[in-house]
């Protein structure tokens, strides 16, 4: 079978050239007689791989020396605990915008350690919009404000980065490298790799150095940013192979012309799909127009039966993983960087055919 167009929300589609390069290197990496999987993380060959991944990510995102780049494990979810612990929120207050399921999970994890101020909450309309964050009303004693830039399940994103006088922490899991962000607008950025950066198992944390303090010794060792930074992300064995593949994705991004060039392509792809949703009467968007996501496009049909029929027709054409998350229903098409324009065009054609009555 040829490759499908995979609209999965993550793990998600990877650039074919990256998969091919990884396959080529699988048994014998650059003539060293072993796979990256078999290499000691303390070897010079592996040190070169992680250093290059670090410097390519810095290049792609314009990360200055004021920030540390960490390659960690445990998914973005582990960061939900690491952040309050490392940023001094234990027995103190942290502010959270609750804009979706992951934002809520992050907030609930912080609640285990201290007080949480909720500064925006869109649960009243099933997270279909991004609430306004009123910077003036943020507790100045709060240790940080946490936002989830792109809400993977609900298909919304922050188009405006809140300007606040406390450290800004952002979960960029489902939009990192899909859209340009000025890293200097943030104090801490984190993201699981499995959408735009590579295989799952790697979590990137970009943290301003002045926020890294020798953490209290009772913070679990693997959650301490100071130890991760001091050891070059190698306090213990890092996710070696995942970091290597993420490095290949960074090289692919650089070949595409960097984040700005890929963003343009992403805007074109998402634009085509949103236009189709608006033009065709069979489909309705779930997210408020001004808050809709560049990466995860969510829409509904008028019945579960119609949704199932549409997904069946799409699958028959090699358009896969379009079923919406159970919290929203309908359809979700994730248009990450590696999803080609042809995939989106095929999806739009499928929607037009479905409206005309074509069935699988
Ligand atoms: N935050 C966001 C925005 C996500 O989309 C996800 C995963 N889909 C997570 C956090 C959780 O990530 P992980 O599975 O890497 O823990």
mmCIF file of C-alpha atoms and ligand atoms in Angstrom:
data_model
loop_
_atom_site.group_PDB
_atom_site.id
_atom_site.type_symbol
_atom_site.label_atom_id
_atom_site.label_comp_id
_atom_site.label_asym_id
_atom_site.label_seq_id
_atom_site.Cartn_x
_atom_site.Cartn_y
_atom_site.Cartn_z
ATOM 1 C CA UNK A 1 0.000 0.000 0.000
ATOM 2 C CA UNK A 2 1.216 3.471 -0.776
ATOM 3 C CA UNK A 3 1.366 6.053 2.012
ATOM 4 C CA UNK A 4 -1.870 7.535 3.256
ATOM 5 C CA UNK A 5 -2.595 11.170 4.074
ATOM 6 C CA UNK A 6 -2.564 11.007 7.843
ATOM 7 C CA UNK A 7 -4.561 13.722 9.613
ATOM 8 C CA UNK A 8 -3.829 12.343 13.087
ATOM 9 C CA UNK A 9 -3.566 14.789 15.998
ATOM 10 C CA UNK A 10 -0.388 13.107 17.179
ATOM 11 C CA UNK A 11 1.723 11.110 16.825
ATOM 12 C CA UNK A 12 1.370 12.515 13.379
ATOM 13 C CA UNK A 13 2.643 12.516 9.841
ATOM 14 C CA UNK A 14 6.416 12.850 9.397
ATOM 15 C CA UNK A 15 8.283 14.136 6.335
ATOM 16 C CA UNK A 16 8.987 11.136 4.088
ATOM 17 C CA UNK A 17 12.585 12.251 3.511
ATOM 18 C CA UNK A 18 13.157 12.142 7.288
ATOM 19 C CA UNK A 19 11.797 8.597 7.497
ATOM 20 C CA UNK A 20 13.951 7.585 4.551
ATOM 21 C CA UNK A 21 17.069 9.111 6.106
ATOM 22 C CA UNK A 22 16.340 7.343 9.396
ATOM 23 C CA UNK A 23 15.874 4.081 7.477
ATOM 24 C CA UNK A 24 19.167 4.601 5.671
ATOM 25 C CA UNK A 25 20.966 5.229 8.959
ATOM 26 C CA UNK A 26 19.154 2.494 10.847
ATOM 27 C CA UNK A 27 21.756 -0.258 10.823
ATOM 28 C CA UNK A 28 24.951 1.696 10.288
ATOM 29 C CA UNK A 29 24.929 5.399 11.182
ATOM 30 C CA UNK A 30 27.435 7.334 9.073
ATOM 31 C CA UNK A 31 29.722 4.315 8.745
ATOM 32 C CA UNK A 32 30.289 3.947 12.488
ATOM 33 C CA UNK A 33 29.079 0.344 12.370
ATOM 34 C CA UNK A 34 26.053 0.717 14.611
ATOM 35 C CA UNK A 35 22.597 2.249 14.813
ATOM 36 C CA UNK A 36 21.961 5.458 16.768
ATOM 37 C CA UNK A 37 19.846 3.173 18.967
ATOM 38 C CA UNK A 38 22.936 1.212 19.939
ATOM 39 C CA UNK A 39 25.177 4.159 20.716
ATOM 40 C CA UNK A 40 26.258 5.218 24.159
ATOM 41 C CA UNK A 41 24.746 8.583 24.981
ATOM 42 C CA UNK A 42 28.175 9.470 26.386
ATOM 43 C CA UNK A 43 29.916 8.814 23.048
ATOM 44 C CA UNK A 44 31.303 11.641 20.899
ATOM 45 C CA UNK A 45 29.066 10.495 18.005
ATOM 46 C CA UNK A 46 25.953 10.905 20.105
ATOM 47 C CA UNK A 47 27.144 14.178 21.631
ATOM 48 C CA UNK A 48 27.411 15.546 18.077
ATOM 49 C CA UNK A 49 23.822 14.452 17.340
ATOM 50 C CA UNK A 50 22.288 16.143 20.397
ATOM 51 C CA UNK A 51 24.447 19.271 19.979
ATOM 52 C CA UNK A 52 23.360 19.614 16.372
ATOM 53 C CA UNK A 53 19.688 19.116 17.261
ATOM 54 C CA UNK A 54 20.050 21.804 19.913
ATOM 55 C CA UNK A 55 21.747 24.308 17.604
ATOM 56 C CA UNK A 56 19.341 23.637 14.691
ATOM 57 C CA UNK A 57 16.328 24.193 16.953
ATOM 58 C CA UNK A 58 17.937 27.406 18.192
ATOM 59 C CA UNK A 59 18.404 28.503 14.582
ATOM 60 C CA UNK A 60 14.831 27.635 13.612
ATOM 61 C CA UNK A 61 13.219 29.430 16.530
ATOM 62 C CA UNK A 62 15.775 32.208 16.965
ATOM 63 C CA UNK A 63 16.538 31.149 20.539
ATOM 64 C CA UNK A 64 19.120 33.382 22.205
ATOM 65 C CA UNK A 65 21.799 32.419 24.722
ATOM 66 C CA UNK A 66 19.517 33.716 27.439
ATOM 67 C CA UNK A 67 17.569 30.471 27.103
ATOM 68 C CA UNK A 68 18.407 26.866 27.811
ATOM 69 C CA UNK A 69 17.072 24.181 25.445
ATOM 70 C CA UNK A 70 16.339 20.891 27.201
ATOM 71 C CA UNK A 71 15.407 17.538 25.652
ATOM 72 C CA UNK A 72 13.440 15.693 28.314
ATOM 73 C CA UNK A 73 11.175 12.688 28.700
ATOM 74 C CA UNK A 74 7.712 12.108 30.120
ATOM 75 C CA UNK A 75 5.720 14.025 27.519
ATOM 76 C CA UNK A 76 4.226 17.466 27.878
ATOM 77 C CA UNK A 77 2.147 15.988 30.695
ATOM 78 C CA UNK A 78 5.186 15.636 32.955
ATOM 79 C CA UNK A 79 5.801 19.353 32.485
ATOM 80 C CA UNK A 80 2.392 19.996 34.066
ATOM 81 C CA UNK A 81 4.109 18.955 37.364
ATOM 82 C CA UNK A 82 7.662 20.159 36.657
ATOM 83 C CA UNK A 83 6.552 23.726 36.009
ATOM 84 C CA UNK A 84 4.838 24.511 39.327
ATOM 85 C CA UNK A 85 7.565 22.693 41.257
ATOM 86 C CA UNK A 86 10.517 24.412 39.571
ATOM 87 C CA UNK A 87 8.965 27.842 39.241
ATOM 88 C CA UNK A 88 8.262 28.257 42.921
ATOM 89 C CA UNK A 89 4.512 27.699 42.883
ATOM 90 C CA UNK A 90 4.527 25.259 45.786
ATOM 91 C CA UNK A 91 2.698 26.901 48.643
ATOM 92 C CA UNK A 92 2.292 29.960 46.423
ATOM 93 C CA UNK A 93 0.014 31.053 43.574
ATOM 94 C CA UNK A 94 0.162 30.403 39.840
ATOM 95 C CA UNK A 95 -2.218 31.724 37.173
ATOM 96 C CA UNK A 96 -3.780 29.551 34.478
ATOM 97 C CA UNK A 97 -5.948 30.154 31.425
ATOM 98 C CA UNK A 98 -8.244 27.160 31.007
ATOM 99 C CA UNK A 99 -8.821 26.849 27.277
ATOM 100 C CA UNK A 100 -9.096 23.107 26.775
ATOM 101 C CA UNK A 101 -8.513 19.653 28.226
ATOM 102 C CA UNK A 102 -4.728 19.889 28.374
ATOM 103 C CA UNK A 103 -4.847 23.395 29.842
ATOM 104 C CA UNK A 104 -7.215 22.059 32.501
ATOM 105 C CA UNK A 105 -4.951 19.103 33.247
ATOM 106 C CA UNK A 106 -1.978 21.459 33.607
ATOM 107 C CA UNK A 107 -4.005 23.641 35.985
ATOM 108 C CA UNK A 108 -5.183 20.662 38.044
ATOM 109 C CA UNK A 109 -1.624 19.458 38.449
ATOM 110 C CA UNK A 110 -0.579 22.893 39.740
ATOM 111 C CA UNK A 111 -3.480 22.782 42.214
ATOM 112 C CA UNK A 112 -1.744 19.879 43.921
ATOM 113 C CA UNK A 113 1.090 22.169 44.956
ATOM 114 C CA UNK A 114 -0.374 25.568 45.581
ATOM 115 C CA UNK A 115 -3.168 28.008 44.821
ATOM 116 C CA UNK A 116 -4.325 28.550 41.278
ATOM 117 C CA UNK A 117 -5.865 31.739 39.921
ATOM 118 C CA UNK A 118 -7.949 31.073 36.846
ATOM 119 C CA UNK A 119 -7.568 34.101 34.581
ATOM 120 C CA UNK A 120 -9.696 32.890 31.691
ATOM 121 C CA UNK A 121 -11.956 29.913 31.160
ATOM 122 C CA UNK A 122 -13.848 28.939 28.010
ATOM 123 C CA UNK A 123 -15.435 25.766 29.368
ATOM 124 C CA UNK A 124 -18.869 27.482 29.273
ATOM 125 C CA UNK A 125 -18.930 26.973 25.484
ATOM 126 C CA UNK A 126 -17.051 23.682 25.335
ATOM 127 C CA UNK A 127 -13.732 25.497 24.782
ATOM 128 C CA UNK A 128 -14.806 26.753 21.362
ATOM 129 C CA UNK A 129 -13.133 30.143 21.882
ATOM 130 C CA UNK A 130 -10.151 31.814 23.527
ATOM 131 C CA UNK A 131 -11.115 34.006 26.478
ATOM 132 C CA UNK A 132 -9.700 37.504 26.820
ATOM 133 C CA UNK A 133 -6.878 37.632 29.334
ATOM 134 C CA UNK A 134 -7.024 40.822 31.337
ATOM 135 C CA UNK A 135 -3.369 41.482 32.219
ATOM 136 C CA UNK A 136 -4.332 44.147 34.754
ATOM 137 C CA UNK A 137 -6.289 41.676 36.840
ATOM 138 C CA UNK A 138 -3.462 39.158 37.158
ATOM 139 C CA UNK A 139 -2.223 38.689 40.694
ATOM 140 C CA UNK A 140 1.266 40.271 40.763
ATOM 141 C CA UNK A 141 2.275 37.729 43.410
ATOM 142 C CA UNK A 142 1.529 34.898 41.010
ATOM 143 C CA UNK A 143 4.670 32.935 40.062
ATOM 144 C CA UNK A 144 3.716 32.703 36.386
ATOM 145 C CA UNK A 145 0.871 32.683 33.881
ATOM 146 C CA UNK A 146 0.374 29.398 32.021
ATOM 147 C CA UNK A 147 -1.342 29.330 28.633
ATOM 148 C CA UNK A 148 -1.891 26.591 26.079
ATOM 149 C CA UNK A 149 -1.222 28.318 22.781
ATOM 150 C CA UNK A 150 -2.940 25.760 20.570
ATOM 151 C CA UNK A 151 -5.773 23.613 21.860
ATOM 152 C CA UNK A 152 -5.341 20.376 19.951
ATOM 153 C CA UNK A 153 -8.719 18.866 20.782
ATOM 154 C CA UNK A 154 -10.922 21.931 20.368
ATOM 155 C CA UNK A 155 -9.230 23.496 17.336
ATOM 156 C CA UNK A 156 -8.555 26.906 18.857
ATOM 157 C CA UNK A 157 -5.422 28.967 19.387
ATOM 158 C CA UNK A 158 -4.266 32.184 20.978
ATOM 159 C CA UNK A 159 -3.705 34.690 18.189
ATOM 160 C CA UNK A 160 -2.500 37.277 20.630
ATOM 161 C CA UNK A 161 0.182 36.494 23.182
ATOM 162 C CA UNK A 162 -0.827 38.051 26.510
ATOM 163 C CA UNK A 163 1.604 40.692 27.771
ATOM 164 C CA UNK A 164 1.980 40.254 31.503
ATOM 165 C CA UNK A 165 4.365 41.348 34.219
ATOM 166 C CA UNK A 166 4.937 37.859 35.560
ATOM 167 C CA UNK A 167 6.753 34.994 33.774
ATOM 168 C CA UNK A 168 4.791 33.622 30.824
ATOM 169 C CA UNK A 169 4.773 29.826 30.421
ATOM 170 C CA UNK A 170 3.323 28.332 27.246
ATOM 171 C CA UNK A 171 2.432 24.853 26.087
ATOM 172 C CA UNK A 172 3.240 24.869 22.366
ATOM 173 C CA UNK A 173 2.885 21.106 21.908
ATOM 174 C CA UNK A 174 0.661 21.204 18.852
ATOM 175 C CA UNK A 175 1.978 24.312 17.107
ATOM 176 C CA UNK A 176 5.722 24.525 17.775
ATOM 177 C CA UNK A 177 7.564 25.051 14.455
ATOM 178 C CA UNK A 178 4.203 25.391 12.685
ATOM 179 C CA UNK A 179 4.036 29.121 13.243
ATOM 180 C CA UNK A 180 6.683 31.682 14.100
ATOM 181 C CA UNK A 181 6.788 32.801 17.716
ATOM 182 C CA UNK A 182 9.215 35.255 19.240
ATOM 183 C CA UNK A 183 10.775 33.178 21.994
ATOM 184 C CA UNK A 184 11.581 36.420 23.853
ATOM 185 C CA UNK A 185 7.842 36.840 24.488
ATOM 186 C CA UNK A 186 7.983 33.796 26.751
ATOM 187 C CA UNK A 187 9.888 32.688 29.825
ATOM 188 C CA UNK A 188 9.248 29.005 29.343
ATOM 189 C CA UNK A 189 8.001 27.111 26.286
ATOM 190 C CA UNK A 190 7.411 23.376 26.275
ATOM 191 C CA UNK A 191 6.181 20.879 23.733
ATOM 192 C CA UNK A 192 5.899 17.161 23.210
ATOM 193 C CA UNK A 193 7.670 16.249 19.967
ATOM 194 C CA UNK A 194 5.046 14.008 18.418
ATOM 195 C CA UNK A 195 3.208 16.566 16.269
ATOM 196 C CA UNK A 196 5.663 18.841 14.465
ATOM 197 C CA UNK A 197 9.022 17.660 15.767
ATOM 198 C CA UNK A 198 9.344 13.904 15.509
ATOM 199 C CA UNK A 199 8.443 10.762 17.383
ATOM 200 C CA UNK A 200 6.868 10.749 20.840
ATOM 201 C CA UNK A 201 9.180 10.296 23.790
ATOM 202 C CA UNK A 202 10.965 13.631 23.503
ATOM 203 C CA UNK A 203 9.757 16.793 25.212
ATOM 204 C CA UNK A 204 11.455 20.080 24.450
ATOM 205 C CA UNK A 205 11.665 22.735 27.160
ATOM 206 C CA UNK A 206 12.983 26.187 26.287
ATOM 207 C CA UNK A 207 13.525 28.084 29.499
ATOM 208 C CA UNK A 208 15.004 31.449 30.336
ATOM 209 C CA UNK A 209 18.196 30.817 32.264
ATOM 210 C CA UNK A 210 17.279 33.216 35.044
ATOM 211 C CA UNK A 211 14.277 31.023 35.871
ATOM 212 C CA UNK A 212 16.478 28.021 36.507
ATOM 213 C CA UNK A 213 17.301 28.015 40.169
ATOM 214 C CA UNK A 214 18.864 25.211 42.135
ATOM 215 C CA UNK A 215 15.608 23.497 42.925
ATOM 216 C CA UNK A 216 14.810 22.371 46.431
ATOM 217 C CA UNK A 217 16.200 18.894 46.952
ATOM 218 C CA UNK A 218 12.754 17.432 47.514
ATOM 219 C CA UNK A 219 11.718 17.972 43.893
ATOM 220 C CA UNK A 220 11.949 14.598 42.141
ATOM 221 C CA UNK A 221 15.363 14.470 40.497
ATOM 222 C CA UNK A 222 14.027 13.847 36.991
ATOM 223 C CA UNK A 223 11.812 16.937 37.172
ATOM 224 C CA UNK A 224 14.592 19.375 38.096
ATOM 225 C CA UNK A 225 15.450 21.863 35.347
ATOM 226 C CA UNK A 226 18.718 22.815 37.049
ATOM 227 C CA UNK A 227 20.018 19.252 36.839
ATOM 228 C CA UNK A 228 18.801 18.814 33.268
ATOM 229 C CA UNK A 229 20.505 22.052 32.252
ATOM 230 C CA UNK A 230 23.747 21.307 34.082
ATOM 231 C CA UNK A 231 24.008 17.885 32.470
ATOM 232 C CA UNK A 232 23.161 18.972 28.921
ATOM 233 C CA UNK A 233 19.860 17.005 29.030
ATOM 234 C CA UNK A 234 21.828 13.916 30.047
ATOM 235 C CA UNK A 235 21.349 13.549 33.773
ATOM 236 C CA UNK A 236 20.342 10.030 32.843
ATOM 237 C CA UNK A 237 20.006 8.284 29.470
ATOM 238 C CA UNK A 238 18.068 10.671 27.240
ATOM 239 C CA UNK A 239 15.558 9.529 24.591
ATOM 240 C CA UNK A 240 18.509 9.125 22.227
ATOM 241 C CA UNK A 241 16.772 7.885 19.118
ATOM 242 C CA UNK A 242 13.870 10.333 19.366
ATOM 243 C CA UNK A 243 16.267 13.270 19.703
ATOM 244 C CA UNK A 244 18.151 12.034 16.638
ATOM 245 C CA UNK A 245 14.909 11.891 14.572
ATOM 246 C CA UNK A 246 13.834 15.312 15.900
ATOM 247 C CA UNK A 247 17.224 16.551 14.682
ATOM 248 C CA UNK A 248 16.434 15.197 11.208
ATOM 249 C CA UNK A 249 13.097 17.031 11.304
ATOM 250 C CA UNK A 250 14.924 20.272 12.222
ATOM 251 C CA UNK A 251 17.219 19.808 9.213
ATOM 252 C CA UNK A 252 14.169 19.206 7.007
ATOM 253 C CA UNK A 253 12.580 22.405 8.367
ATOM 254 C CA UNK A 254 15.750 24.366 7.564
ATOM 255 C CA UNK A 255 15.688 22.948 4.013
ATOM 256 C CA UNK A 256 12.066 24.118 3.639
ATOM 257 C CA UNK A 257 13.223 27.662 4.380
ATOM 258 C CA UNK A 258 12.588 27.682 8.124
ATOM 259 C CA UNK A 259 9.504 28.294 10.236
ATOM 260 C CA UNK A 260 8.280 31.371 8.310
ATOM 261 C CA UNK A 261 8.204 29.461 4.999
ATOM 262 C CA UNK A 262 6.447 26.470 6.561
ATOM 263 C CA UNK A 263 3.969 28.781 8.317
ATOM 264 C CA UNK A 264 3.021 30.280 4.950
ATOM 265 C CA UNK A 265 2.339 26.824 3.591
ATOM 266 C CA UNK A 266 0.356 25.963 6.735
ATOM 267 C CA UNK A 267 -1.765 29.111 6.340
ATOM 268 C CA UNK A 268 -2.504 28.140 2.773
ATOM 269 C CA UNK A 269 -3.488 24.592 3.778
ATOM 270 C CA UNK A 270 -5.699 25.674 6.692
ATOM 271 C CA UNK A 271 -7.218 28.468 4.569
ATOM 272 C CA UNK A 272 -8.341 25.982 1.906
ATOM 273 C CA UNK A 273 -10.015 23.782 4.480
ATOM 274 C CA UNK A 274 -11.701 26.590 6.435
ATOM 275 C CA UNK A 275 -12.998 28.072 3.171
ATOM 276 C CA UNK A 276 -14.504 24.707 2.234
ATOM 277 C CA UNK A 277 -16.170 24.386 5.642
ATOM 278 C CA UNK A 278 -17.696 27.844 5.219
ATOM 279 C CA UNK A 279 -18.790 27.323 1.609
ATOM 280 C CA UNK A 280 -20.292 23.859 1.911
ATOM 281 C CA UNK A 281 -23.589 23.607 3.763
ATOM 282 C CA UNK A 282 -22.892 20.037 4.958
ATOM 283 C CA UNK A 283 -20.125 21.168 7.314
ATOM 284 C CA UNK A 284 -20.022 23.599 10.239
ATOM 285 C CA UNK A 285 -16.992 24.873 12.136
ATOM 286 C CA UNK A 286 -16.821 24.269 15.889
ATOM 287 C CA UNK A 287 -14.357 27.048 16.809
ATOM 288 C CA UNK A 288 -15.019 30.798 16.857
ATOM 289 C CA UNK A 289 -13.583 32.192 13.636
ATOM 290 C CA UNK A 290 -11.087 34.603 15.181
ATOM 291 C CA UNK A 291 -9.707 31.895 17.455
ATOM 292 C CA UNK A 292 -9.522 28.970 15.072
ATOM 293 C CA UNK A 293 -6.387 26.878 14.990
ATOM 294 C CA UNK A 294 -3.815 26.786 12.232
ATOM 295 C CA UNK A 295 -3.025 23.158 13.040
ATOM 296 C CA UNK A 296 -6.184 21.335 14.126
ATOM 297 C CA UNK A 297 -9.282 22.068 12.070
ATOM 298 C CA UNK A 298 -12.475 20.895 13.780
ATOM 299 C CA UNK A 299 -15.913 20.714 12.178
ATOM 300 C CA UNK A 300 -19.178 18.835 12.387
ATOM 301 C CA UNK A 301 -21.860 17.377 10.156
ATOM 302 C CA UNK A 302 -25.510 17.354 11.131
ATOM 303 C CA UNK A 303 -25.671 13.786 12.497
ATOM 304 C CA UNK A 304 -23.454 10.995 13.778
ATOM 305 C CA UNK A 305 -24.532 8.937 10.793
ATOM 306 C CA UNK A 306 -23.453 11.624 8.306
ATOM 307 C CA UNK A 307 -20.134 11.982 10.162
ATOM 308 C CA UNK A 308 -19.526 8.232 9.970
ATOM 309 C CA UNK A 309 -20.409 8.213 6.245
ATOM 310 C CA UNK A 310 -18.047 11.100 5.556
ATOM 311 C CA UNK A 311 -15.180 9.477 7.453
ATOM 312 C CA UNK A 312 -15.844 6.247 5.537
ATOM 313 C CA UNK A 313 -15.662 8.038 2.194
ATOM 314 C CA UNK A 314 -12.464 9.815 3.249
ATOM 315 C CA UNK A 315 -10.848 6.548 4.439
ATOM 316 C CA UNK A 316 -11.678 4.909 1.124
ATOM 317 C CA UNK A 317 -9.530 7.613 -0.479
ATOM 318 C CA UNK A 318 -6.566 7.187 1.847
ATOM 319 C CA UNK A 319 -7.504 10.174 4.043
ATOM 320 C CA UNK A 320 -7.006 8.762 7.515
ATOM 321 C CA UNK A 321 -7.549 9.589 11.184
ATOM 322 C CA UNK A 322 -10.191 12.255 10.703
ATOM 323 C CA UNK A 323 -12.516 11.281 13.537
ATOM 324 C CA UNK A 324 -12.979 14.156 15.958
ATOM 325 C CA UNK A 325 -12.056 13.828 19.625
ATOM 326 C CA UNK A 326 -14.938 12.451 21.708
ATOM 327 C CA UNK A 327 -15.207 15.782 23.590
ATOM 328 C CA UNK A 328 -16.098 17.615 20.356
ATOM 329 C CA UNK A 329 -17.376 14.913 17.992
ATOM 330 C CA UNK A 330 -17.466 15.476 14.255
ATOM 331 C CA UNK A 331 -14.250 15.675 12.289
ATOM 332 C CA UNK A 332 -10.769 16.895 13.171
ATOM 333 C CA UNK A 333 -8.118 17.323 10.502
ATOM 334 C CA UNK A 334 -4.681 17.992 11.939
ATOM 335 C CA UNK A 335 -2.598 19.806 9.356
ATOM 336 C CA UNK A 336 0.865 19.620 10.866
ATOM 337 C CA UNK A 337 3.966 20.648 8.932
ATOM 338 C CA UNK A 338 4.500 17.298 7.222
ATOM 339 C CA UNK A 339 0.919 17.031 5.897
ATOM 340 C CA UNK A 340 1.293 17.983 2.229
ATOM 341 C CA UNK A 341 -0.923 20.439 0.387
ATOM 342 C CA UNK A 342 -2.128 17.578 -1.854
ATOM 343 C CA UNK A 343 -3.561 15.883 1.232
ATOM 344 C CA UNK A 344 -5.614 18.954 2.083
ATOM 345 C CA UNK A 345 -6.731 19.347 -1.538
ATOM 346 C CA UNK A 346 -7.839 15.700 -1.553
ATOM 347 C CA UNK A 347 -9.765 16.289 1.684
ATOM 348 C CA UNK A 348 -11.511 19.365 0.260
ATOM 349 C CA UNK A 349 -12.451 17.412 -2.895
ATOM 350 C CA UNK A 350 -13.809 14.633 -0.706
ATOM 351 C CA UNK A 351 -15.972 17.172 1.169
ATOM 352 C CA UNK A 352 -17.303 18.581 -2.111
ATOM 353 C CA UNK A 353 -18.081 15.101 -3.410
ATOM 354 C CA UNK A 354 -19.795 14.197 -0.144
ATOM 355 C CA UNK A 355 -21.993 17.286 -0.422
ATOM 356 C CA UNK A 356 -22.934 16.155 -3.938
ATOM 357 C CA UNK A 357 -24.094 12.832 -2.532
ATOM 358 C CA UNK A 358 -21.078 10.637 -3.243
ATOM 359 C CA UNK A 359 -20.769 7.790 -0.699
ATOM 360 C CA UNK A 360 -18.175 5.049 -0.190
HETATM 361 N N1 LIG B 1 -0.628 19.692 25.602
HETATM 362 C C1 LIG B 1 -1.187 19.685 24.374
HETATM 363 C C2 LIG B 1 -1.606 20.995 23.768
HETATM 364 C C3 LIG B 1 -1.360 18.485 23.691
HETATM 365 O O1 LIG B 1 -1.911 18.473 22.472
HETATM 366 C C4 LIG B 1 -0.940 17.282 24.299
HETATM 367 C C5 LIG B 1 -1.038 15.931 23.603
HETATM 368 N N2 LIG B 1 -1.903 15.780 22.607
HETATM 369 C C6 LIG B 1 -0.403 17.340 25.573
HETATM 370 C C7 LIG B 1 -0.245 18.555 26.198
HETATM 371 C C8 LIG B 1 0.031 16.091 26.280
HETATM 372 O O2 LIG B 1 1.213 15.669 25.691
HETATM 373 P P1 LIG B 1 1.938 14.308 26.022
HETATM 374 O O3 LIG B 1 1.087 13.211 25.488
HETATM 375 O O4 LIG B 1 3.243 14.470 25.312
HETATM 376 O O5 LIG B 1 2.103 14.218 27.496
#
